[in-house]
């Protein structure tokens, strides 16, 4: 069954070499109580370690079941230790952070026994060694004798065929020693027990066979096997593997005994997570805020195509100059104002382009648009009969438009800064959906009598521009409120063509009267682009058809997307026109909403990147800390590693114990990070609200929280991976010898 054949083992330390075992040959019976007797340093422990498969001989062979172990794999050794061998050490070697019961269960769960079965068997063996009442105690709460009983129970739990005991009574008083020896003797009735001792009285009193060892050689064997006797009892080898649950329990218990340190580690690990969490919550919140702003406020802004558009690149270049600021020089230099004009790039709205847009507006795009506005250049003037100082009462032009090719657009118009007094309202559906007549009547047009009606537009606070009020005949410097009923009925003249106060014939002008006050509906999403008089497309069409000589080409096309999503479809269609065209042929549109938000978004992105870089650094630092702490833990738990290996734990199982501890720390760090972040978000949001009036900007979604936890767990795992591997590679013999 078990046989040592010419085993030699030499330890070499520098130049000095020590023969721990020297050509040892011995065979054991299936059930006997063997004591190995010899002075300290004669090689007893080494021999036991070789028999138990913890240590391996330099020369010779350990024969198990008549088979050489020369070609045993690590895995086979692990199985052998777990199934066939039970170790009892002099110093008990219990795992201090596991309970008595868990210590005994450990070896069982390594052999893949189910949790309930393991518990049942552990209780059984603990009963056998007389410890039923102490199963929930920690090893530190036990006496020496009780500890050794736990060690015996642990060795017996897997029902191994061989029990190896290394001076099991070495640290016990004589009375307790006798109890333990009686227990071991009882075990030896149906097992092979090999016990090491240096006490010859004890050896002869209890053992059935005494083997004397001196300087690594067997010098006497009281009951050797006869050469020719067939000894065909077999050892049974089954596979071992620690369940993940057991690894977790072990790590959890270990963590419990070092709560303070674990909390510090988790806290250190959480700092990086907090950084990332805050950045995420802020940029996420701001993005949402911008998105909301875009949807709620800006979605009503049309996509406009104007006769010219701004060249931002040129504008940027123009503001760059090599000139000195506030120079102390007594001469001036030239600044060509025409460079400003060059910011404007002509945007040729050709017939071809108009057809292209028209095909969309009346075809595929019908669903995506809630309105379209084609505005033409017209020669016209809106006149008001008023008293002008020095001239007297006259029809004075308060708003005039002229057809001047490519020169009539000022950059402000494109930005939407300019607010023309007399403007074309959006047509039909867009108008009805977004405006309401809050006073007076809907406009009607009398084309026969040339009596036309217009609206006065007020903003959502019922405000009217000061200049508009002056035109309406109020004195905004002395009055504070302006009654709608005084506004309704205000009359103007509309003169088609270029108006000249001296020569133009006023009788040719049409009558224009304010019939109603309109205001954007509550929740309307059409941008309030004007504050003045608004005329309908009906009137515009009348003018376009009846005064062809005074009407120019289409100046501005405004496309009102029906909702935010459809805006992209409209833009996509317009972009397609430019495909394969030269720069000069291209027609570019302006999405005013996008221009505003992309500037804001860009700034936020830049800030986020900088902050993320900082947070990443703190993540690295906390990972290194976790790495160091795991390393310290490995050093501290060296003995435990040896015990686990003696119990048959694979290298894999050892790294599993540490890895699962790191997973727990990573999870704890993530949790601390998330909780602290959620708490920090409260004051952050208060500050932001005070500064910007936006409530609850920073927010963490559940998706963010789970991502952060995952990042934390993964980082802790990676950080602890190398120390965990180091732990798994520790030589169990060396590990067991450390104190
Ligand atoms: P025993 O258990 O009989 O006291 P050991 O088997 O522990 O003796 O040791 C046998 C000899 O081998 C001793 O001289 C000891 O110093 C030496 N020895 C044991 N382990 C090592 C080691 N890891 N490195 C160097 N020498 C060792
Ligand atoms: Mg020893």
XYZ file of C-alpha atoms and ligand atoms in Angstrom:
767
model
C 0.000 0.000 0.000
C 2.611 2.566 1.073
C 6.308 2.036 0.702
C 9.456 4.174 0.873
C 12.212 2.928 -1.377
C 15.776 4.267 -0.901
C 14.557 7.744 -0.106
C 17.190 10.436 0.297
C 16.654 14.109 0.853
C 19.391 16.691 1.218
C 19.002 20.353 2.058
C 21.661 22.592 0.604
C 22.190 25.981 2.179
C 25.029 27.772 0.482
C 28.135 25.596 0.717
C 26.703 23.508 3.519
C 24.562 20.469 2.784
C 22.449 18.562 5.313
C 21.231 15.006 4.759
C 17.731 15.042 6.238
C 16.944 11.546 4.967
C 19.571 9.082 3.880
C 18.535 6.023 1.904
C 15.387 5.276 3.889
C 13.374 2.195 2.929
C 10.288 1.077 4.814
C 6.891 -0.456 4.073
C 3.687 0.052 6.107
C 0.697 -2.125 6.852
C -2.886 -1.047 6.218
C -3.660 -0.696 9.905
C -0.926 -0.209 12.474
C 0.337 2.377 14.914
C 3.877 3.282 13.911
C 5.950 5.703 15.934
C 9.032 7.254 14.446
C 11.468 7.861 17.259
C 14.566 9.961 17.157
C 16.304 13.042 18.449
C 15.526 16.485 17.203
C 16.896 17.143 13.721
C 17.184 13.495 12.720
C 14.753 13.878 9.829
C 11.427 12.796 11.341
C 9.390 15.708 10.049
C 11.034 15.435 6.655
C 10.123 11.758 6.471
C 6.512 12.496 7.401
C 6.333 15.240 4.805
C 7.680 12.913 2.137
C 5.170 10.209 3.101
C 2.383 12.760 3.070
C 3.338 14.028 -0.370
C 4.016 17.547 0.919
C 7.708 17.240 0.233
C 9.424 15.172 -2.399
C 12.601 13.112 -2.176
C 15.746 13.903 -4.161
C 16.476 10.249 -4.663
C 14.429 7.068 -4.253
C 10.732 6.540 -4.689
C 7.521 6.623 -2.747
C 5.418 3.661 -3.862
C 1.678 4.076 -3.568
C -0.550 1.130 -4.499
C 2.508 -0.613 -5.998
C 3.007 2.325 -8.335
C 5.942 4.681 -8.489
C 5.132 8.308 -7.767
C 7.946 9.563 -9.986
C 5.511 10.750 -12.585
C 2.862 12.059 -10.218
C 1.426 15.389 -11.330
C 0.755 18.206 -8.881
C -2.886 17.345 -9.180
C -2.326 13.702 -8.236
C -0.323 14.790 -5.198
C -3.168 17.101 -4.185
C -5.670 14.232 -4.492
C -3.378 11.976 -2.497
C -3.045 14.504 0.331
C -6.726 15.240 0.383
C -8.116 11.704 0.217
C -5.530 9.408 1.675
C -3.640 11.453 4.213
C -4.683 13.203 7.372
C -2.072 15.498 8.927
C -1.886 16.304 12.619
C 0.728 18.903 13.501
C 2.411 19.634 16.780
C 1.220 23.235 16.758
C -2.328 22.326 15.720
C -2.155 24.678 12.750
C -5.815 25.559 12.869
C -6.993 28.414 10.682
C -7.632 31.093 13.250
C -10.349 33.008 11.429
C -12.514 29.934 10.842
C -14.703 28.348 13.491
C -13.990 24.871 14.825
C -16.672 23.465 12.558
C -15.418 25.343 9.496
C -11.844 24.184 10.166
C -13.018 20.608 10.004
C -15.253 21.221 7.007
C -12.427 22.791 5.031
C -10.744 19.502 4.061
C -14.113 18.005 3.189
C -15.183 20.791 0.954
C -11.813 20.557 -0.766
C -12.775 17.071 -1.857
C -15.986 18.377 -3.334
C -18.302 17.044 -0.645
C -21.568 18.971 -0.573
C -22.007 21.613 2.101
C -24.649 19.678 4.035
C -22.756 16.381 3.806
C -19.574 18.153 4.935
C -21.359 19.563 7.942
C -22.815 16.195 8.837
C -19.456 14.450 8.675
C -17.659 17.250 10.502
C -20.171 17.076 13.362
C -19.655 13.328 13.452
C -15.865 13.478 13.841
C -16.092 16.404 16.256
C -18.394 14.240 18.326
C -15.880 11.440 18.185
C -13.120 13.656 19.607
C -15.550 15.002 22.213
C -15.989 18.554 20.994
C -19.684 18.659 20.099
C -20.207 21.575 22.457
C -17.472 23.766 20.999
C -18.143 23.722 17.281
C -18.834 27.464 16.947
C -15.774 28.589 18.894
C -12.711 30.102 17.273
C -9.390 28.262 17.686
C -8.135 31.025 19.976
C -10.951 30.239 22.416
C -9.791 26.639 22.874
C -7.300 25.005 25.211
C -4.248 23.232 23.782
C -5.845 19.819 24.156
C -9.073 20.954 22.546
C -7.144 22.484 19.670
C -5.327 19.223 19.089
C -8.658 17.399 19.108
C -9.913 19.740 16.417
C -6.755 18.980 14.444
C -7.415 15.266 14.857
C -11.045 15.699 13.825
C -9.887 17.611 10.774
C -7.426 14.831 9.898
C -10.150 12.219 10.321
C -12.946 14.067 8.555
C -12.154 12.797 5.081
C -11.785 9.274 6.420
C -8.217 8.942 5.094
C -6.317 5.652 5.153
C -3.219 7.220 6.615
C -2.869 9.596 9.578
C 0.431 11.400 9.914
C 1.011 12.999 13.295
C 4.079 15.141 13.959
C 4.694 15.251 17.717
C 0.988 15.724 18.380
C 1.471 15.934 22.129
C 4.590 18.092 21.995
C 2.856 21.155 23.324
C 0.484 19.454 25.753
C 0.749 18.589 29.438
C 1.106 14.908 30.303
C -2.510 14.346 31.307
C -3.895 15.854 28.120
C -1.214 13.994 26.156
C -2.531 10.692 27.421
C -6.082 11.535 26.343
C -4.871 12.493 22.882
C -2.727 9.377 22.556
C -5.643 7.171 23.569
C -7.674 8.833 20.864
C -4.961 8.254 18.276
C -4.534 4.673 19.364
C -8.208 4.135 18.876
C -7.955 5.542 15.375
C -5.071 3.214 14.597
C -7.339 0.187 14.964
C -8.413 0.457 11.361
C -5.945 2.962 9.879
C -2.275 3.388 9.342
C -1.078 5.932 11.894
C 2.475 7.204 11.666
C 3.363 9.329 14.636
C 6.598 11.176 15.168
C 7.919 11.596 18.688
C 11.159 11.990 20.575
C 9.653 10.411 23.697
C 10.643 6.717 23.658
C 8.529 5.772 26.689
C 5.438 7.019 24.919
C 6.497 5.358 21.665
C 6.772 1.911 23.191
C 3.686 2.243 25.353
C 1.222 3.042 22.556
C 2.646 1.930 19.220
C 2.482 -1.449 17.587
C 5.690 -0.719 15.764
C 8.602 1.576 16.614
C 10.962 2.878 13.970
C 14.127 4.537 15.192
C 15.687 7.260 13.102
C 19.149 8.736 13.481
C 20.883 11.214 11.182
C 18.335 10.479 8.486
C 18.809 6.702 8.632
C 16.520 4.000 10.009
C 18.543 2.275 12.680
C 15.834 0.014 14.087
C 12.385 -1.278 13.175
C 10.573 -3.286 15.876
C 8.051 -4.914 13.560
C 9.055 -4.791 9.871
C 7.046 -6.445 7.128
C 8.341 -9.798 5.949
C 9.884 -9.496 2.487
C 7.573 -11.985 0.784
C 4.290 -11.033 2.403
C 1.837 -9.665 -0.133
C 0.457 -6.338 1.012
C -2.263 -5.515 -1.459
C -4.445 -3.004 0.361
C -5.105 -0.078 -1.908
C -5.356 3.664 -1.362
C -8.311 5.360 -2.916
C -7.667 8.573 -4.910
C -10.450 11.008 -5.733
C -10.245 14.467 -7.264
C -10.222 17.589 -5.140
C -11.400 21.127 -5.703
C -12.304 23.886 -3.326
C -15.783 25.170 -3.884
C -15.988 28.858 -4.626
C -18.341 29.146 -1.697
C -15.745 27.766 0.708
C -13.177 30.195 -0.681
C -15.637 33.016 -0.127
C -16.436 31.898 3.415
C -12.758 31.705 4.221
C -12.108 35.168 2.809
C -15.158 36.658 4.453
C -14.075 35.296 7.827
C -10.558 36.520 7.315
C -11.886 39.945 6.412
C -14.069 39.898 9.502
C -11.077 39.447 11.727
C -9.411 42.456 10.112
C -12.346 44.782 9.743
C -10.365 47.948 10.370
C -7.780 47.224 7.750
C -10.330 45.990 5.259
C -12.344 49.144 5.696
C -9.255 51.291 5.152
C -8.387 49.328 2.036
C -11.923 49.615 0.738
C -11.854 53.304 1.477
C -8.551 53.759 -0.326
C -9.923 51.788 -3.237
C -13.067 53.857 -3.255
C -11.359 57.205 -3.848
C -10.809 56.562 -7.529
C -14.344 55.243 -7.822
C -15.707 58.373 -6.148
C -13.812 60.510 -8.643
C -15.179 58.631 -11.607
C -18.663 58.514 -10.102
C -18.788 62.265 -9.592
C -17.545 62.965 -13.086
C -19.990 60.504 -14.569
C -22.880 61.910 -12.601
C -22.007 65.465 -13.547
C -21.366 64.969 -17.232
C -24.310 62.628 -17.485
C -26.526 65.150 -15.741
C -25.291 68.031 -17.854
C -25.728 66.026 -21.034
C -29.282 65.258 -20.011
C -29.831 68.898 -19.147
C -28.573 69.959 -22.575
C -30.642 67.286 -24.207
C -33.714 68.455 -22.351
C -32.937 72.053 -23.246
C -32.559 71.035 -26.880
C -35.808 69.126 -26.883
C -37.884 71.570 -24.928
C -36.495 74.891 -25.958
C -34.537 74.543 -29.104
C -36.443 71.979 -31.087
C -38.654 74.740 -32.441
C -35.726 76.481 -34.047
C -35.910 75.892 -37.741
C -33.173 74.711 -39.980
C -32.476 77.756 -42.068
C -30.836 78.152 -45.402
C -29.808 81.732 -46.031
C -28.152 83.535 -48.939
C -24.936 83.681 -47.028
C -23.576 82.010 -43.973
C -20.779 82.581 -41.509
C -17.377 81.031 -41.968
C -16.347 80.309 -38.400
C -12.825 79.316 -39.393
C -12.244 82.668 -41.092
C -13.740 84.469 -38.146
C -11.363 82.712 -35.811
C -8.388 83.543 -38.019
C -9.405 87.188 -38.272
C -9.308 87.643 -34.533
C -5.773 86.258 -34.405
C -3.193 88.945 -34.848
C 0.523 89.433 -34.310
C 0.018 93.031 -33.305
C 0.910 94.257 -29.842
C -1.913 95.126 -27.487
C -1.931 98.674 -26.063
C 1.204 99.573 -28.015
C 3.218 102.628 -27.068
C 3.703 103.879 -30.591
C 2.829 107.128 -32.193
C 1.401 105.761 -35.436
C -1.683 103.808 -36.466
C -2.143 100.775 -38.719
C -4.943 99.792 -41.053
C -7.750 97.438 -40.133
C -9.747 96.460 -43.220
C -13.378 96.262 -42.271
C -14.015 94.253 -45.410
C -12.523 91.262 -43.631
C -15.756 91.133 -41.681
C -17.703 90.729 -44.877
C -15.415 87.864 -45.813
C -16.759 85.855 -42.865
C -19.861 85.532 -44.947
C -19.710 82.840 -47.554
C -22.263 83.060 -50.320
C -24.762 80.258 -50.207
C -26.329 80.087 -53.636
C -29.949 79.038 -53.336
C -30.255 77.907 -56.958
C -33.415 76.758 -58.739
C -31.915 73.327 -58.625
C -31.685 73.491 -54.856
C -35.176 74.888 -54.528
C -36.514 71.974 -56.542
C -34.551 69.593 -54.373
C -36.040 71.063 -51.184
C -39.485 71.256 -52.742
C -39.383 67.585 -53.683
C -38.811 66.793 -50.027
C -41.291 69.248 -48.578
C -44.095 67.951 -50.761
C -42.909 64.348 -50.925
C -40.878 62.132 -48.622
C -40.497 64.789 -46.002
C -44.135 65.662 -45.426
C -44.201 63.718 -42.170
C -40.944 65.096 -40.852
C -41.861 68.768 -41.153
C -44.485 70.779 -39.409
C -43.911 73.830 -41.539
C -41.890 75.540 -44.219
C -41.234 79.189 -44.856
C -39.856 80.597 -48.075
C -38.994 84.215 -47.639
C -38.293 86.423 -50.632
C -36.471 89.651 -50.905
C -38.910 92.455 -51.462
C -38.636 96.174 -52.034
C -41.050 97.571 -49.548
C -41.495 99.960 -46.662
C -43.837 99.952 -43.696
C -44.940 103.500 -42.949
C -46.429 105.112 -39.878
C -48.152 108.435 -39.825
C -46.317 110.276 -37.110
C -44.992 113.594 -35.983
C -41.348 113.976 -36.853
C -39.508 116.964 -35.323
C -38.619 119.705 -37.856
C -40.562 117.921 -40.613
C -44.024 117.733 -39.146
C -46.648 115.065 -39.609
C -45.548 112.599 -42.261
C -45.654 108.945 -43.260
C -42.355 107.876 -41.873
C -40.710 104.587 -42.886
C -40.277 102.486 -39.760
C -39.175 99.347 -41.546
C -37.838 98.987 -45.060
C -36.443 96.183 -47.119
C -34.571 96.388 -50.396
C -33.320 93.810 -52.847
C -29.558 94.108 -52.822
C -27.802 90.990 -53.951
C -25.524 89.433 -51.350
C -25.029 92.520 -49.274
C -28.119 92.748 -47.177
C -27.353 90.062 -44.684
C -25.580 91.121 -41.567
C -23.861 88.512 -39.412
C -26.261 89.240 -36.571
C -29.218 88.028 -38.612
C -27.645 84.655 -39.024
C -27.118 84.318 -35.304
C -30.653 85.452 -34.757
C -29.550 88.643 -32.995
C -31.329 90.977 -35.358
C -35.044 91.295 -34.734
C -36.719 92.759 -37.782
C -39.838 94.712 -36.960
C -42.011 93.368 -39.753
C -41.718 89.644 -40.374
C -43.358 86.757 -42.095
C -45.004 84.353 -39.647
C -44.656 80.615 -40.015
C -47.482 79.217 -42.074
C -50.568 77.173 -41.227
C -49.904 74.249 -38.956
C -46.786 75.615 -37.317
C -48.608 78.827 -36.584
C -51.764 77.184 -35.238
C -49.865 74.714 -33.115
C -47.639 77.250 -31.539
C -49.378 80.594 -31.331
C -52.628 81.778 -29.905
C -54.473 85.015 -30.336
C -54.657 86.332 -26.785
C -56.443 89.558 -27.608
C -58.375 90.903 -30.581
C -59.280 88.847 -33.621
C -57.657 86.490 -36.087
C -56.483 88.448 -39.099
C -58.558 88.674 -42.278
C -57.393 90.130 -45.576
C -59.493 92.215 -47.903
C -57.549 91.919 -51.163
C -60.197 93.968 -53.050
C -59.935 97.018 -50.818
C -56.255 96.437 -50.141
C -57.001 96.355 -46.442
C -54.693 93.971 -44.688
C -54.389 92.863 -41.103
C -51.369 91.843 -39.079
C -50.608 90.612 -35.569
C -48.503 92.125 -32.871
C -46.325 89.455 -31.274
C -45.575 89.622 -27.546
C -43.287 87.282 -25.653
C -44.284 84.808 -22.937
C -44.142 87.636 -20.361
C -46.306 89.898 -22.556
C -43.311 92.123 -23.188
C -42.855 94.415 -26.191
C -39.589 96.013 -27.283
C -39.134 99.600 -26.313
C -38.625 100.716 -29.931
C -41.797 98.916 -30.965
C -43.741 100.691 -28.224
C -42.436 104.013 -29.459
C -43.606 103.194 -32.969
C -47.016 102.299 -31.562
C -47.198 105.782 -30.095
C -46.473 105.065 -26.447
C -43.933 106.771 -24.247
C -42.166 103.790 -22.624
C -40.084 106.134 -20.473
C -43.056 107.364 -18.474
C -45.679 104.636 -18.860
C -45.296 101.166 -17.401
C -48.241 99.198 -18.783
C -49.626 99.292 -22.289
C -53.229 98.231 -22.774
C -53.907 95.785 -25.605
C -57.044 97.691 -26.525
C -54.899 100.775 -27.270
C -52.735 98.705 -29.568
C -55.478 96.997 -31.554
C -56.422 99.052 -34.528
C -53.091 100.816 -34.911
C -52.729 101.594 -38.593
C -49.749 101.478 -40.965
C -49.232 101.858 -44.666
C -47.350 99.315 -46.705
C -45.596 100.797 -49.702
C -44.254 98.433 -52.338
C -41.030 99.597 -53.966
C -38.345 101.925 -52.755
C -40.037 104.631 -50.695
C -38.984 108.212 -50.856
C -40.641 110.587 -48.443
C -40.643 113.456 -50.956
C -41.457 111.743 -54.235
C -43.336 108.535 -53.510
C -47.140 108.547 -53.972
C -48.682 107.523 -50.689
C -52.028 106.770 -52.274
C -50.469 103.683 -53.874
C -49.784 102.234 -50.415
C -51.927 99.535 -48.835
C -53.555 99.764 -45.401
C -52.216 97.533 -42.669
C -53.990 97.299 -39.311
C -53.128 95.425 -36.115
C -56.080 93.080 -35.590
C -54.835 90.845 -32.798
C -52.147 90.215 -30.229
C -50.491 86.817 -30.442
C -48.251 84.983 -28.066
C -46.501 81.600 -28.184
C -48.658 78.937 -26.548
C -47.580 77.565 -23.199
C -45.226 74.675 -23.846
C -44.886 75.671 -27.484
C -41.591 74.654 -28.931
C -41.300 77.249 -31.648
C -38.550 79.678 -30.967
C -39.682 83.201 -30.478
C -37.604 84.787 -33.168
C -39.482 88.057 -33.445
C -41.146 90.625 -31.331
C -42.963 93.073 -33.524
C -45.483 92.835 -36.313
C -46.112 89.494 -37.969
C -47.808 89.026 -41.333
C -49.194 85.807 -42.694
C -47.987 83.832 -45.683
C -51.297 84.699 -47.317
C -50.323 88.345 -47.397
C -46.805 87.467 -48.497
C -48.158 85.389 -51.393
C -50.402 88.273 -52.423
C -47.434 90.646 -52.479
C -45.212 88.177 -54.315
C -47.791 87.666 -57.061
C -49.098 91.217 -57.396
C -45.810 93.117 -57.263
C -43.474 90.861 -59.274
C -41.213 93.789 -60.115
C -40.497 94.479 -56.459
C -39.880 90.870 -55.489
C -36.506 89.154 -55.673
C -35.417 85.576 -55.324
C -35.862 83.379 -52.301
C -33.740 84.783 -49.521
C -34.327 82.360 -46.691
C -35.792 78.894 -46.436
C -36.891 77.843 -42.959
C -37.736 74.202 -42.402
C -39.537 73.422 -39.135
C -38.931 69.803 -38.166
C -42.011 68.209 -36.606
C -39.969 66.858 -33.714
C -36.447 66.469 -32.475
C -35.842 63.086 -34.074
C -37.133 64.192 -37.444
C -34.674 67.054 -37.466
C -31.919 64.544 -38.166
C -33.854 63.162 -41.119
C -34.264 66.649 -42.558
C -30.576 67.368 -42.113
C -29.686 64.035 -43.655
C -31.713 64.901 -46.738
C -30.115 68.334 -47.037
C -26.642 66.878 -46.575
C -27.244 64.501 -49.448
C -27.570 67.433 -51.839
C -23.981 68.438 -51.166
C -22.509 65.018 -51.832
C -19.977 65.175 -54.607
C -20.374 68.936 -55.068
C -17.594 71.504 -55.059
C -17.452 73.941 -52.161
C -18.856 76.702 -54.321
C -21.816 74.600 -55.381
C -22.674 73.418 -51.924
C -25.607 74.890 -50.067
C -25.169 74.812 -46.332
C -27.900 75.107 -43.748
C -27.691 76.427 -40.209
C -29.132 74.463 -37.325
C -29.235 77.180 -34.727
C -30.087 74.849 -31.891
C -27.115 72.621 -32.662
C -24.768 75.590 -32.907
C -25.681 76.694 -29.414
C -25.489 73.289 -27.779
C -22.384 72.012 -29.514
C -20.407 74.883 -28.014
C -21.616 74.064 -24.514
C -21.206 70.319 -25.027
C -17.625 70.772 -26.222
C -16.635 72.618 -23.059
C -18.215 69.952 -20.869
C -16.402 67.201 -22.756
C -13.046 68.887 -22.258
C -13.597 69.330 -18.536
C -14.738 65.720 -18.224
C -11.607 64.395 -19.898
C -9.331 66.318 -17.545
C -11.263 65.119 -14.492
C -11.324 61.545 -15.711
C -7.542 61.647 -16.068
C -7.255 62.673 -12.407
C -9.682 60.010 -11.304
C -7.802 57.409 -13.341
C -4.601 58.284 -11.494
C -6.312 57.830 -8.147
C -7.678 54.500 -9.366
C -4.149 53.367 -10.179
C -2.927 54.481 -6.761
C -5.708 52.640 -4.973
C -5.050 49.539 -7.059
C -1.432 49.593 -5.971
C -2.583 49.879 -2.353
C -4.835 46.859 -2.726
C -1.919 45.024 -4.266
C 0.323 45.843 -1.305
C -2.320 44.912 1.246
C -2.974 41.592 -0.451
C 0.751 40.976 -0.424
C 0.883 41.646 3.318
C -2.080 39.352 3.795
C -0.263 36.618 1.884
C 2.762 37.002 4.127
C 0.579 36.878 7.226
C -1.286 33.826 6.095
C 1.701 31.772 4.975
C 1.032 29.171 7.643
C -2.597 28.890 6.578
C -1.461 28.346 2.994
C 0.714 25.460 4.186
C -2.187 23.941 6.125
C -4.520 24.230 3.156
C -1.971 22.586 0.904
C -1.503 19.783 3.466
C -5.264 19.327 3.404
C -5.051 18.824 -0.344
C -5.820 22.311 -1.631
C -4.599 22.835 -5.150
C -2.481 25.860 -6.058
C -5.597 27.081 -7.827
C -7.582 26.830 -4.610
C -5.050 28.957 -2.760
C -5.173 31.726 -5.330
C -8.929 31.396 -5.219
C -8.977 32.176 -1.510
C -7.010 35.377 -2.073
C -8.804 36.286 -5.267
C -12.157 35.958 -3.618
C -10.904 38.180 -0.819
C -9.924 40.757 -3.418
C -13.311 40.479 -5.053
C -14.905 41.223 -1.704
C -12.583 44.178 -1.107
C -13.255 45.416 -4.631
C -16.974 45.160 -4.061
C -16.676 46.915 -0.706
C -14.552 49.662 -2.270
C -17.096 50.084 -5.032
C -19.924 50.192 -2.538
C -18.187 52.754 -0.325
C -17.372 54.760 -3.456
C -20.927 54.729 -4.720
C -22.447 55.546 -1.332
C -20.008 58.404 -0.685
C -20.613 59.713 -4.212
C -24.376 59.647 -3.756
C -23.923 61.575 -0.510
C -21.542 64.069 -2.146
C -23.941 64.625 -5.017
C -26.414 66.202 -2.586
C -24.252 69.252 -1.693
C -22.896 69.389 -5.260
C -26.405 69.709 -6.612
C -27.213 72.396 -4.066
C -24.162 74.386 -5.177
C -25.004 73.918 -8.849
C -28.579 74.962 -8.247
C -27.393 78.098 -6.488
C -25.066 78.925 -9.357
C -27.189 77.993 -12.341
C -30.750 77.476 -11.152
C -30.700 73.948 -12.546
C -31.957 71.508 -9.926
C -30.531 67.993 -9.518
C -28.027 68.171 -12.343
C -25.637 65.523 -11.038
C -27.193 62.095 -10.933
C -25.992 58.499 -11.007
C -28.064 56.016 -12.935
C -28.345 52.421 -11.787
C -26.421 51.553 -14.910
C -23.556 53.780 -13.743
C -23.651 52.294 -10.278
C -23.358 48.749 -11.536
C -20.589 49.753 -13.933
C -18.660 51.413 -11.120
C -19.044 48.361 -8.896
C -17.843 46.176 -11.723
C -14.832 48.408 -12.410
C -13.952 48.366 -8.727
C -14.225 44.590 -8.503
C -12.205 44.031 -11.669
C -9.485 46.458 -10.592
C -9.176 44.871 -7.147
C -8.993 41.460 -8.788
C -6.251 42.589 -11.144
C -4.396 44.380 -8.355
C -4.425 41.307 -6.120
C -3.774 38.797 -8.853
C 0.013 38.708 -8.575
C 0.140 38.419 -4.750
C -2.503 35.683 -4.986
C -0.372 33.797 -7.484
C 2.648 34.187 -5.248
C 0.612 32.672 -2.437
C -0.381 29.712 -4.551
C 3.242 29.058 -5.494
C 4.483 28.890 -1.928
C 6.190 25.616 -1.034
C 3.873 23.991 1.544
C 6.792 22.581 3.539
C 8.419 25.984 3.906
C 5.012 27.533 4.579
C 4.303 25.087 7.398
C 7.673 25.666 9.019
C 7.154 29.446 9.265
C 5.929 30.806 12.537
P 13.133 16.581 12.970
O 11.731 16.721 12.597
O 13.550 15.186 13.189
O 13.518 17.474 14.101
P 13.590 17.680 10.400
O 13.060 16.654 9.479
O 12.739 18.847 10.654
O 14.042 17.053 11.777
O 14.956 18.196 9.841
C 15.961 17.329 9.440
C 17.180 18.142 9.135
O 16.971 18.879 7.934
C 17.494 19.142 10.227
O 18.891 19.221 10.384
C 16.981 20.446 9.679
O 17.768 21.498 10.124
C 17.153 20.251 8.184
N 16.131 20.947 7.470
C 14.818 20.732 7.537
N 14.153 21.569 6.702
C 15.089 22.357 6.128
C 15.056 23.423 5.179
N 13.928 23.855 4.637
N 16.220 23.970 4.817
C 17.372 23.557 5.343
N 17.475 22.563 6.218
C 16.352 21.975 6.619
Mg 10.298 17.844 13.521
